[in-house]
Short mmCIF file of C-alpha atoms and ligand atoms in Angstrom, two decimals:
data_model
loop_
_atom_site.label_atom_id
_atom_site.label_comp_id
_atom_site.label_asym_id
_atom_site.label_seq_id
_atom_site.Cartn_x
_atom_site.Cartn_y
_atom_site.Cartn_z
CA MET A 1 79.52 157.37 115.07
CA LYS A 2 83.22 157.74 115.88
CA LEU A 3 84.57 154.28 115.04
CA LEU A 4 87.77 152.29 115.26
CA VAL A 5 88.20 149.82 112.39
CA THR A 6 91.05 147.36 112.90
CA GLY A 7 92.50 145.78 109.78
CA GLY A 8 90.88 148.45 107.64
CA ALA A 9 93.49 148.08 104.88
CA GLY A 10 92.64 144.43 104.21
CA TYR A 11 90.18 143.22 101.60
CA VAL A 12 87.09 142.93 103.81
CA GLY A 13 88.15 145.66 106.26
CA SER A 14 88.77 148.27 103.60
CA VAL A 15 85.45 147.71 101.81
CA CYS A 16 83.61 147.91 105.14
CA ALA A 17 85.58 151.03 106.12
CA ALA A 18 84.62 152.63 102.77
CA VAL A 19 80.95 151.76 103.30
CA LEU A 20 81.04 153.12 106.88
CA VAL A 21 82.61 156.37 105.64
CA GLU A 22 79.92 156.59 102.92
CA ALA A 23 77.26 156.12 105.63
CA GLY A 24 78.64 159.21 107.40
CA HIS A 25 80.72 157.60 110.16
CA ASP A 26 84.02 159.02 111.42
CA VAL A 27 86.53 156.19 110.87
CA THR A 28 89.99 155.61 112.37
CA ILE A 29 91.85 152.58 111.01
CA ILE A 30 94.61 150.60 112.68
CA ASP A 31 96.54 148.37 110.29
CA ASN A 32 100.09 147.01 110.26
CA PHE A 33 100.04 146.29 106.49
CA THR A 34 101.08 142.65 106.91
CA THR A 35 98.45 141.72 104.36
CA GLY A 36 96.67 145.03 103.73
CA ASN A 37 97.17 147.56 100.94
CA ARG A 38 97.79 151.26 101.47
CA GLU A 39 95.73 152.23 98.43
CA ALA A 40 92.69 150.41 99.86
CA VAL A 41 92.47 152.74 102.89
CA PRO A 42 89.58 155.19 102.26
CA ALA A 43 90.88 158.74 101.78
CA ALA A 44 88.43 160.10 104.37
CA ALA A 45 89.57 157.69 107.10
CA ARG A 46 92.35 158.43 109.57
CA LEU A 47 95.15 155.86 109.52
CA VAL A 48 97.19 154.68 112.51
CA GLU A 49 99.92 152.32 111.39
CA GLY A 50 100.90 149.48 113.72
CA ASP A 51 99.72 146.35 115.54
CA VAL A 52 96.30 146.40 117.15
CA ARG A 53 97.85 144.88 120.26
CA ASP A 54 100.13 147.91 120.68
CA LYS A 55 97.92 150.67 119.34
CA ALA A 56 94.32 149.94 120.40
CA ALA A 57 94.62 151.26 123.97
CA GLU A 58 96.45 154.39 122.81
CA VAL A 59 93.87 155.19 120.12
CA LEU A 60 90.78 154.42 122.23
CA SER A 61 92.13 156.45 125.16
CA GLU A 62 91.85 159.58 122.97
CA GLY A 63 88.17 159.34 123.90
CA GLY A 64 84.87 159.70 122.10
CA PHE A 65 84.90 156.31 120.35
CA GLU A 66 81.43 154.78 120.11
CA GLY A 67 82.23 151.50 118.42
CA VAL A 68 84.86 149.10 117.11
CA VAL A 69 84.74 146.92 114.01
CA HIS A 70 87.46 144.29 114.39
CA PHE A 71 88.86 142.73 111.22
CA ALA A 72 92.59 142.53 111.93
CA ALA A 73 93.51 138.83 111.91
CA ARG A 74 95.30 136.05 110.13
CA SER A 75 92.67 134.32 108.01
CA LEU A 76 94.05 131.50 105.89
CA VAL A 77 92.82 127.99 106.65
CA GLY A 78 95.84 126.19 105.15
CA GLU A 79 98.43 128.50 106.73
CA SER A 80 96.76 128.17 110.14
CA MET A 81 97.60 124.46 110.14
CA GLU A 82 101.29 125.18 109.46
CA VAL A 83 101.93 128.11 111.83
CA PRO A 84 99.25 127.82 114.55
CA ASP A 85 101.31 129.89 117.00
CA GLU A 86 100.90 132.95 114.78
CA TYR A 87 97.14 132.41 114.61
CA TRP A 88 96.72 132.14 118.38
CA GLN A 89 98.88 135.21 118.92
CA HIS A 90 97.51 137.46 116.18
CA ASN A 91 93.90 136.42 116.52
CA LEU A 92 93.17 135.47 120.14
CA VAL A 93 95.84 137.40 122.07
CA THR A 94 95.37 140.56 119.99
CA THR A 95 91.60 140.46 120.42
CA LEU A 96 91.89 140.04 124.20
CA ALA A 97 94.07 143.18 124.24
CA LEU A 98 91.46 145.00 122.17
CA LEU A 99 88.60 143.89 124.45
CA ASP A 100 90.52 145.16 127.48
CA ALA A 101 91.28 148.47 125.76
CA MET A 102 87.56 148.83 124.95
CA ARG A 103 86.61 148.06 128.53
CA ALA A 104 89.18 150.49 129.94
CA ASN A 105 87.79 153.26 127.73
CA ASP A 106 84.11 152.38 128.15
CA VAL A 107 83.55 151.50 124.48
CA LYS A 108 80.68 149.01 124.47
CA ASN A 109 79.83 148.45 120.80
CA LEU A 110 81.76 145.76 118.88
CA VAL A 111 81.33 144.05 115.52
CA PHE A 112 83.65 141.06 115.17
CA SER A 113 84.72 139.55 111.88
CA SER A 114 84.27 135.80 112.32
CA THR A 115 84.03 132.81 110.06
CA ALA A 116 82.13 129.73 108.96
CA ALA A 117 85.30 127.84 109.84
CA THR A 118 84.04 127.90 113.47
CA TYR A 119 81.52 125.16 112.57
CA GLY A 120 83.96 122.64 111.08
CA GLU A 121 82.40 119.78 109.12
CA PRO A 122 78.67 120.44 109.55
CA GLU A 123 76.24 117.60 110.25
CA VAL A 124 73.53 119.35 108.24
CA VAL A 125 73.39 122.15 105.69
CA PRO A 126 72.44 124.95 105.44
CA ILE A 127 74.29 125.83 108.64
CA THR A 128 72.28 127.67 111.28
CA GLU A 129 73.88 129.46 114.22
CA ASP A 130 72.65 126.85 116.73
CA LEU A 131 74.61 123.97 115.15
CA PRO A 132 77.62 122.54 117.02
CA THR A 133 80.93 124.36 116.58
CA LYS A 134 83.76 121.89 115.98
CA PRO A 135 86.43 123.67 113.92
CA THR A 136 88.61 121.45 111.71
CA ASN A 137 91.39 124.01 111.47
CA THR A 138 93.33 126.34 113.77
CA TYR A 139 91.95 129.44 112.10
CA GLY A 140 88.38 128.45 113.00
CA ALA A 141 89.45 127.45 116.52
CA THR A 142 91.00 130.88 117.19
CA LYS A 143 87.86 132.67 115.99
CA LEU A 144 85.61 130.42 118.09
CA SER A 145 87.71 131.05 121.21
CA ILE A 146 87.30 134.78 120.66
CA ASP A 147 83.53 134.30 120.57
CA TYR A 148 83.70 132.70 124.02
CA ALA A 149 85.68 135.68 125.30
CA ILE A 150 83.23 138.16 123.77
CA THR A 151 80.24 136.38 125.32
CA SER A 152 81.76 136.55 128.79
CA TYR A 153 82.73 140.22 128.36
CA ALA A 154 79.15 140.93 127.28
CA ASN A 155 77.74 139.10 130.32
CA ALA A 156 80.14 140.52 132.89
CA TYR A 157 81.10 143.96 131.56
CA GLY A 158 78.12 145.07 129.49
CA LEU A 159 79.78 144.80 126.07
CA GLY A 160 77.29 144.89 123.19
CA ALA A 161 78.68 142.74 120.39
CA THR A 162 77.89 140.98 117.15
CA SER A 163 80.04 138.24 115.61
CA LEU A 164 79.48 137.87 111.89
CA ARG A 165 80.42 134.43 110.63
CA TYR A 166 81.37 134.89 107.01
CA PHE A 167 81.18 132.13 104.47
CA ASN A 168 83.29 132.63 101.32
CA VAL A 169 83.63 136.34 100.67
CA ALA A 170 84.35 137.33 97.07
CA GLY A 171 83.70 140.00 94.44
CA ALA A 172 84.79 143.63 94.51
CA TYR A 173 83.43 147.04 95.38
CA GLY A 174 84.60 149.97 93.31
CA GLU A 175 88.39 149.99 93.25
CA ILE A 176 88.71 147.45 96.06
CA GLY A 177 88.95 143.72 95.53
CA GLU A 178 91.08 140.76 96.45
CA ASN A 179 94.69 141.89 96.03
CA ARG A 180 96.98 139.91 98.31
CA GLU A 181 100.69 139.44 97.93
CA ILE A 182 100.26 135.72 98.52
CA GLU A 183 96.90 134.59 97.13
CA THR A 184 95.34 131.28 98.16
CA HIS A 185 91.62 131.90 97.54
CA LEU A 186 89.86 130.09 94.74
CA ILE A 187 88.15 132.89 92.75
CA PRO A 188 91.13 135.31 92.55
CA LEU A 189 93.45 132.42 91.64
CA VAL A 190 91.16 131.18 88.88
CA LEU A 191 90.91 134.74 87.52
CA GLN A 192 94.71 135.03 87.54
CA VAL A 193 94.73 132.09 85.11
CA ALA A 194 92.26 133.94 82.86
CA LEU A 195 94.52 137.00 83.02
CA GLY A 196 97.52 134.92 81.94
CA HIS A 197 99.38 135.27 85.25
CA ARG A 198 99.12 131.54 85.99
CA ASP A 199 99.11 128.52 83.69
CA LYS A 200 96.37 126.56 85.43
CA ILE A 201 94.30 126.16 88.55
CA PHE A 202 94.75 123.19 90.88
CA ILE A 203 91.59 121.51 92.16
CA PHE A 204 92.31 120.41 95.74
CA GLY A 205 90.60 117.03 95.89
CA ASP A 206 87.77 115.45 93.89
CA ASP A 207 86.87 112.71 96.35
CA TYR A 208 84.69 114.74 98.73
CA PRO A 209 81.14 113.51 99.44
CA THR A 210 79.65 116.19 97.13
CA PRO A 211 77.80 115.88 93.77
CA ASP A 212 80.95 116.32 91.63
CA GLY A 213 83.48 115.30 94.30
CA THR A 214 84.94 118.81 94.73
CA ALA A 215 84.41 120.96 97.83
CA VAL A 216 81.26 123.08 98.01
CA ARG A 217 81.25 126.64 99.37
CA ASP A 218 78.76 129.49 99.77
CA TYR A 219 80.09 132.65 98.07
CA ILE A 220 78.93 136.01 99.41
CA HIS A 221 79.50 139.38 97.71
CA ILE A 222 81.77 141.73 99.64
CA ARG A 223 79.30 144.64 99.34
CA ASP A 224 76.42 142.62 100.79
CA LEU A 225 78.76 141.57 103.60
CA ALA A 226 79.67 145.20 104.34
CA ASP A 227 76.00 146.15 104.71
CA ALA A 228 75.61 143.58 107.49
CA HIS A 229 78.37 145.29 109.51
CA VAL A 230 76.59 148.64 109.36
CA LEU A 231 73.33 147.01 110.51
CA ALA A 232 75.09 145.18 113.36
CA LEU A 233 76.82 148.33 114.63
CA GLU A 234 73.58 150.28 114.60
CA THR A 235 71.67 147.65 116.59
CA ASN A 236 74.18 146.31 119.15
CA THR A 237 72.80 146.35 122.69
CA PRO A 238 75.02 146.51 125.81
CA GLY A 239 75.22 143.16 127.60
CA THR A 240 74.28 141.14 124.51
CA HIS A 241 76.45 139.05 122.19
CA ARG A 242 74.71 138.09 118.94
CA ILE A 243 76.07 135.67 116.35
CA TYR A 244 74.94 135.69 112.72
CA ASN A 245 75.94 133.70 109.65
CA LEU A 246 76.53 135.58 106.42
CA GLY A 247 76.24 133.73 103.15
CA SER A 248 74.14 133.66 100.01
CA GLY A 249 72.50 130.33 100.88
CA ASP A 250 73.68 128.52 97.71
CA GLY A 251 76.58 126.12 97.45
CA TYR A 252 78.94 125.94 94.47
CA SER A 253 81.62 123.31 93.96
CA VAL A 254 85.19 124.15 92.99
CA LYS A 255 84.41 122.82 89.50
CA GLN A 256 81.27 124.99 89.24
CA VAL A 257 83.26 128.09 90.26
CA ILE A 258 85.87 127.37 87.58
CA GLU A 259 83.05 126.90 85.04
CA ALA A 260 81.45 130.24 86.06
CA CYS A 261 84.84 131.96 85.65
CA ARG A 262 85.21 130.39 82.18
CA ALA A 263 81.78 131.76 81.20
CA VAL A 264 82.49 135.27 82.53
CA THR A 265 86.04 135.60 81.17
CA GLY A 266 85.73 133.60 77.93
CA HIS A 267 89.08 131.94 78.83
CA PRO A 268 89.43 128.12 78.80
CA ILE A 269 91.12 128.14 82.28
CA PRO A 270 93.03 124.84 82.38
CA ALA A 271 92.51 122.89 85.63
CA GLU A 272 94.50 120.03 87.17
CA LEU A 273 93.64 117.71 90.03
CA ALA A 274 95.81 117.98 93.18
CA PRO A 275 95.58 116.41 96.67
CA ARG A 276 93.11 117.73 99.28
CA ARG A 277 94.24 120.75 101.32
CA ALA A 278 94.58 120.10 105.08
CA GLY A 279 91.70 121.40 107.20
CA ASP A 280 89.20 121.85 104.33
CA PRO A 281 85.61 120.74 105.11
CA ALA A 282 83.63 119.17 102.24
CA THR A 283 80.59 121.47 102.27
CA LEU A 284 79.89 124.85 103.86
CA ILE A 285 76.55 126.48 103.07
CA ALA A 286 75.02 129.18 105.26
CA SER A 287 71.56 129.79 106.51
CA SER A 288 71.39 133.58 106.91
CA ALA A 289 67.73 133.50 107.91
CA LYS A 290 68.48 134.83 111.40
CA ILE A 291 70.17 138.09 110.35
CA LYS A 292 67.56 138.64 107.63
CA GLU A 293 64.76 138.22 110.11
CA GLU A 294 66.28 140.07 113.07
CA LEU A 295 68.19 142.90 111.34
CA GLY A 296 66.48 143.06 107.95
CA TRP A 297 69.72 142.25 106.09
CA ASN A 298 68.91 142.05 102.40
CA PRO A 299 71.73 140.77 100.17
CA THR A 300 71.19 141.76 96.52
CA ARG A 301 74.28 140.37 94.76
CA THR A 302 73.79 136.69 95.49
CA GLU A 303 74.29 135.28 91.95
CA LEU A 304 77.69 133.62 91.47
CA THR A 305 77.92 135.30 88.03
CA THR A 306 77.53 138.76 89.64
CA ILE A 307 80.25 137.98 92.18
CA VAL A 308 82.63 136.61 89.54
CA THR A 309 81.92 139.49 87.11
CA ASP A 310 82.75 142.12 89.74
CA ALA A 311 85.88 140.20 90.76
CA TRP A 312 86.92 139.88 87.09
CA ASN A 313 86.48 143.62 86.38
CA PHE A 314 88.65 144.38 89.40
CA THR A 315 91.29 141.77 88.45
CA LYS A 316 91.50 143.06 84.86
CA ASN A 317 91.98 146.66 86.05
CA LEU A 318 94.59 145.54 88.53
CA GLY A 319 96.41 143.63 85.78
CA GLU A 320 96.33 146.70 83.50
CA ARG A 321 97.59 148.97 86.29
CA ALA A 322 100.46 146.57 87.06
CA HIS A 323 101.28 146.36 83.35
CA SER A 324 101.40 150.14 82.85
CA ALA A 325 103.45 150.55 86.07
CA LYS A 326 106.02 148.13 84.61
CA ARG A 327 106.06 150.11 81.33
CA VAL A 328 106.72 153.37 83.23
CA ARG A 329 109.65 151.76 85.03
N1 UFG B 401 90.67 125.59 96.22
C1 UFG B 401 91.15 124.86 95.16
N2 UFG B 401 92.22 125.35 94.48
C2 UFG B 401 92.84 126.52 94.82
C3 UFG B 401 92.32 127.27 95.91
C4 UFG B 401 91.22 126.76 96.60
O1 UFG B 401 90.65 123.79 94.81
O2 UFG B 401 93.83 126.89 94.18
C5 UFG B 401 89.49 125.06 96.94
C6 UFG B 401 89.74 124.89 98.43
O3 UFG B 401 90.35 123.65 98.71
C7 UFG B 401 88.31 125.02 98.99
C8 UFG B 401 87.64 126.00 98.01
O4 UFG B 401 88.45 126.00 96.84
O5 UFG B 401 87.65 123.81 98.92
C9 UFG B 401 87.57 127.40 98.54
O6 UFG B 401 88.87 127.75 99.03
P1 UFG B 401 89.28 129.20 99.47
O7 UFG B 401 90.73 129.15 99.84
O8 UFG B 401 88.86 130.19 98.44
O9 UFG B 401 88.38 129.48 100.74
P2 UFG B 401 88.17 128.59 102.07
O10 UFG B 401 86.84 127.89 101.92
O11 UFG B 401 89.34 127.76 102.38
O12 UFG B 401 88.14 129.68 103.18
C10 UFG B 401 87.36 130.85 103.09
C11 UFG B 401 88.00 131.92 103.93
C12 UFG B 401 87.97 131.50 105.36
C13 UFG B 401 86.58 131.11 105.79
C14 UFG B 401 85.98 130.09 104.85
C15 UFG B 401 84.56 129.88 105.27
O13 UFG B 401 89.35 132.15 103.51
O14 UFG B 401 88.39 132.60 106.12
O15 UFG B 401 86.05 130.59 103.53
O16 UFG B 401 83.77 129.27 104.31
F1 UFG B 401 86.62 130.55 107.00
#
């Protein structure tokens, strides 16, 4: 398929773009490199640099596009509480422009990168897609609003779409892993301590209603996540908007993640208690039964140790590359 991948230089977008290229698709990426990395863009993909809001109509009007995979977004829970205007603009407004560009150019196949943050503090776990959506942070609210827009475009204009609600994506695929200028995610931060780039990890709150008091999340391997996008694209049906959760189905607390990183890296990883982070729910665990049943999605890297090991191999290589680049300078 001839595909547009927005945000294809970001962590999730670039792994999915690589997997789509490997599956034989013809991929054009739009990315403005706010958070993405140039080296993560697959060599076989075409790159259009700029904002999706400005570039989507221009690119899609070239003709022949059969689908869009939309990753470009701001995606940090904490930041979304501090600068909500940027989240509404970059997430909702940009996606509305993309939907209109798709409609104008008769592109009816969309996979949308969504989030578990749409559910908020769940009443029961694991979280199924029919549970109430009450986001506790602006990030989740922007992604939920986009789902409403997609549903109405599907009903009125024949769009065929799938929203994939990711739980906590982690791990690495080949040369691509979490490599952000400003890192806020738990696993890469803990591994930076093991690498000696940070002194310690802060645990944001130990008074949550969880077994050890720290927040519980469901970590999903980036490569398993990418497979779900390929399946969704191949099975979208015009006039239908499907929503699927993507997780491994197991919850791990912040303390358990730190412990797993200690075991994988052999580093003591000092940890210190800090206040809760605004907008963080206590427990997020996915039920992915629906996508397994309906699309045959079959995640194979569900062990936390596998996820952390792949992330650690990537982080070590990145550290070595940065070190030798400094030596060359
Ligand atoms: N945490 C710490 N210390 C840190 C960093 C994080 O204790 O230095 C804690 C957080 O408070 C949270 C947990 O570790 O309880 C996981 O935090 P992350 O920042 O790694 O991930 P989030 O759960 O906040 O968010 C991620 C994605 C969102 C997505 C969400 C869904 O970034 O896009 O998972 O589960 F919505």
